[in-house]
Short mmCIF file of C-alpha atoms in Angstrom, two decimals:
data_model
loop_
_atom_site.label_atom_id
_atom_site.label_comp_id
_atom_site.label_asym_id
_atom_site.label_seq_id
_atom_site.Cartn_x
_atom_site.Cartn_y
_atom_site.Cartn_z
CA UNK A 1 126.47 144.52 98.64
CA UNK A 2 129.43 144.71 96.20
CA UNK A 3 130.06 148.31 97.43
CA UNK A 4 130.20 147.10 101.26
CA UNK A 5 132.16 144.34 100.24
CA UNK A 6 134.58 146.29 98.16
CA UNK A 7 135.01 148.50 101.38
CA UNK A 8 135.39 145.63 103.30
CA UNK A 9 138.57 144.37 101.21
CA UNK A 10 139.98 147.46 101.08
CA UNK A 11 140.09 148.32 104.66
CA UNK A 12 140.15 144.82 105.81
CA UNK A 13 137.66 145.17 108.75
CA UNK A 14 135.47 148.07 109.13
CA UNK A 15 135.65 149.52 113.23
CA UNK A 16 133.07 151.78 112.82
CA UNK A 17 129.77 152.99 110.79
CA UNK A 18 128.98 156.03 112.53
CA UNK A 19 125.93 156.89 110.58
CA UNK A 20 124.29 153.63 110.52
CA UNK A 21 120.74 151.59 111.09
CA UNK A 22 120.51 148.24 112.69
CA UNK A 23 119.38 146.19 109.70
CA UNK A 24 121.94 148.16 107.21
CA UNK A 25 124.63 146.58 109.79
CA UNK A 26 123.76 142.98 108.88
CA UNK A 27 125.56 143.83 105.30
CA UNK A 28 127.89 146.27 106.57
CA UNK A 29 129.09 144.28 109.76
CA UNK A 30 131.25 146.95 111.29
CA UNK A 31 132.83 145.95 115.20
CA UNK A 32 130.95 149.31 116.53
CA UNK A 33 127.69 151.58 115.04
CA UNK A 34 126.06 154.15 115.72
CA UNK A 35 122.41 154.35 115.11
CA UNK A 36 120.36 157.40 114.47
CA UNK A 37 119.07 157.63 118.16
CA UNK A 38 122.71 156.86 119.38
CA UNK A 39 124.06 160.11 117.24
CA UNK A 40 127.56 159.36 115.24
CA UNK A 41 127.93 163.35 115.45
CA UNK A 42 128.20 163.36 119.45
CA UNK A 43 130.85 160.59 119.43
CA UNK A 44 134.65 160.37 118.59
CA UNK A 45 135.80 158.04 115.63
CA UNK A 46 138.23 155.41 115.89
CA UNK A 47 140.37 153.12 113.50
CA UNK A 48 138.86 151.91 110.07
CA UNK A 49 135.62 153.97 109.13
CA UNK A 50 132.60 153.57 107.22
CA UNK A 51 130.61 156.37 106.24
CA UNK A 52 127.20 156.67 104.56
CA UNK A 53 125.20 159.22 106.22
CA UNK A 54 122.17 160.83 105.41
CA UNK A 55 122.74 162.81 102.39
CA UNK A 56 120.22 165.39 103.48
CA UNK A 57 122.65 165.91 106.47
CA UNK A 58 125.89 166.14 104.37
CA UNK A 59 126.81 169.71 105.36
CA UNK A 60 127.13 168.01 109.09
CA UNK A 61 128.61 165.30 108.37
CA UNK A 62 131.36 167.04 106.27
CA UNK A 63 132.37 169.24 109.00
CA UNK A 64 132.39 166.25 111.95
CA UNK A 65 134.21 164.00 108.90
CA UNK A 66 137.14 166.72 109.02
CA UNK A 67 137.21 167.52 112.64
CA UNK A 68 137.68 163.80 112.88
CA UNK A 69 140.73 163.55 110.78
CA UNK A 70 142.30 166.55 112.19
CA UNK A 71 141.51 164.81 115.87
CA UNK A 72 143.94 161.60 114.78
CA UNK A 73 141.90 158.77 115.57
CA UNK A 74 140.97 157.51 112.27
CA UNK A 75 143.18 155.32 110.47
CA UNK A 76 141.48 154.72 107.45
CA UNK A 77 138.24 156.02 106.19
CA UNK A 78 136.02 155.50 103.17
CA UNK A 79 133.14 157.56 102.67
CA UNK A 80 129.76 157.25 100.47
CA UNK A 81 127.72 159.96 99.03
CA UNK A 82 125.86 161.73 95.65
CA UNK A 83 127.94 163.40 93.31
CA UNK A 84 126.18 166.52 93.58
CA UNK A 85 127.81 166.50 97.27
CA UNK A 86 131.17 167.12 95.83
CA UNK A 87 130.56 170.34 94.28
CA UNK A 88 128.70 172.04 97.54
CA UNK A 89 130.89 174.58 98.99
CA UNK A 90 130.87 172.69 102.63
CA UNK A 91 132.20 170.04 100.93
CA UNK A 92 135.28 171.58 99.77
CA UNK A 93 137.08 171.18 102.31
CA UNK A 94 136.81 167.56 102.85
CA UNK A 95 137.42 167.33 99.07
CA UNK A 96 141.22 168.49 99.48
CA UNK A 97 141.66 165.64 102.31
CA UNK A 98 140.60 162.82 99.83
CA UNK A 99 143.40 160.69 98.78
CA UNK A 100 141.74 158.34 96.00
CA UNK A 101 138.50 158.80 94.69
CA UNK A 102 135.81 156.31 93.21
CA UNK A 103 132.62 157.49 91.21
CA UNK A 104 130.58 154.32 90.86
CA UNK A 105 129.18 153.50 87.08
CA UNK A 106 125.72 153.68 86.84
CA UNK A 107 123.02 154.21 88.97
CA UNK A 108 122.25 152.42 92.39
CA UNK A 109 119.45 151.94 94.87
CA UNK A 110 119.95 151.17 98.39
CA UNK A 111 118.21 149.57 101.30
CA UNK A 112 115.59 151.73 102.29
CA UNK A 113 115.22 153.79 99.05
CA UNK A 114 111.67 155.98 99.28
CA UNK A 115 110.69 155.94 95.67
CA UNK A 116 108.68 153.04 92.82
CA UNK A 117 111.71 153.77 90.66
CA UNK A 118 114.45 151.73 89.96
CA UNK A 119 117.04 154.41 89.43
CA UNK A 120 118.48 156.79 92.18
CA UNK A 121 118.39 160.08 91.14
CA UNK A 122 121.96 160.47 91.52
CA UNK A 123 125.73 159.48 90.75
CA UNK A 124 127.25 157.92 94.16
CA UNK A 125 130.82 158.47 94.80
CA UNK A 126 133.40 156.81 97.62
CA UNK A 127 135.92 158.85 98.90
CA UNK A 128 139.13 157.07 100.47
CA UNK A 129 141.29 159.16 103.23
CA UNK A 130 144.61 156.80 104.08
CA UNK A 131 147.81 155.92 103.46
CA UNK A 132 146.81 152.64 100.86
CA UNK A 133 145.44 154.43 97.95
CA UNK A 134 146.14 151.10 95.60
CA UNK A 135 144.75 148.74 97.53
CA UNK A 136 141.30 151.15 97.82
CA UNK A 137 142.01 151.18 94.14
CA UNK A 138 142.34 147.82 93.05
CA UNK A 139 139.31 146.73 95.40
CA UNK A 140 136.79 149.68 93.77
CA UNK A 141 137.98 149.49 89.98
CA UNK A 142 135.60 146.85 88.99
CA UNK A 143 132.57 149.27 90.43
CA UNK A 144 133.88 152.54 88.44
CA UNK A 145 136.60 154.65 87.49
CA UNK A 146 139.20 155.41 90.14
CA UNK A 147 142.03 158.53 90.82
CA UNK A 148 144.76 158.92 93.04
CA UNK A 149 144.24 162.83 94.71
CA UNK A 150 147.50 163.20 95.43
CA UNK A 151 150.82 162.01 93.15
#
């Protein structure tokens, strides 16, 4: 919940979750979702954006994340996933989009989580694409370390 609510602040209102599940939307509360039978990958993205998709399906979700950017619709965007993600070679290229950049101290486990432990087996980062890099800043400080991508 702090995560979704930092992203909240920070964009003000979230439009859309693209990649999202019915009961995740009663924390996220975006205006529009997309569920896994409605397919975020066969729509277009609009205004303020939430992502979290399925990290197994990061490689897609890179490439529809940049097509979506380069397409114009998306005003702001902030986007969830492991650490590990940001050193795959699909993901470079969404990488050199970023504009600020939040890896989240410690570890956390999310609605839904598949395992009896209480750790994820990851880091989790948030990615920011927009033009208000301080206010994404100020809102995710408190939940971990923060840069600016670009001076």
């Amino acid at each position: 919940p702090d995560i979704i609510d930092a992203a909240r602040s920070s964009l003000e209102w979230i439009d859309l979750d693209p990649a999202s599940h019915i009961t995740a939307q009663q924390t996220v509360k975006a205006r529009q979702c997309y569920t896994k039978d409605q397919d975020g990958l066969a729509h277009p993205w609009h205004g303020r954006v939430w992502l979290n998709p399925p990290f197994s399906d990061w490689k897609q979700w890179a490439s529809k994340t940049l097509e979506e950017l380069q397409r114009g619709q998306v005003e702001e965007m902030i986007l969830l996933g492991f650490t590990r993600t940001l050193s795959a070679q699909y993901f470079e290229p969404l990488l050199r989009r970023v504009d600020a950049l939040c890896i989240v101290t410690g570890r956390r486990v999310f609605w839904g989580k598949t395992s009896d432990s209480e750790s994820a087996p990851d880091g989790i980062f948030l990615m920011y694409v927009g033009n208000r890099v301080e206010r994404f800043r100020s809102h995710f400080n408190g939940i971990g370390p923060t840069w600016a991508a670009k001076p």
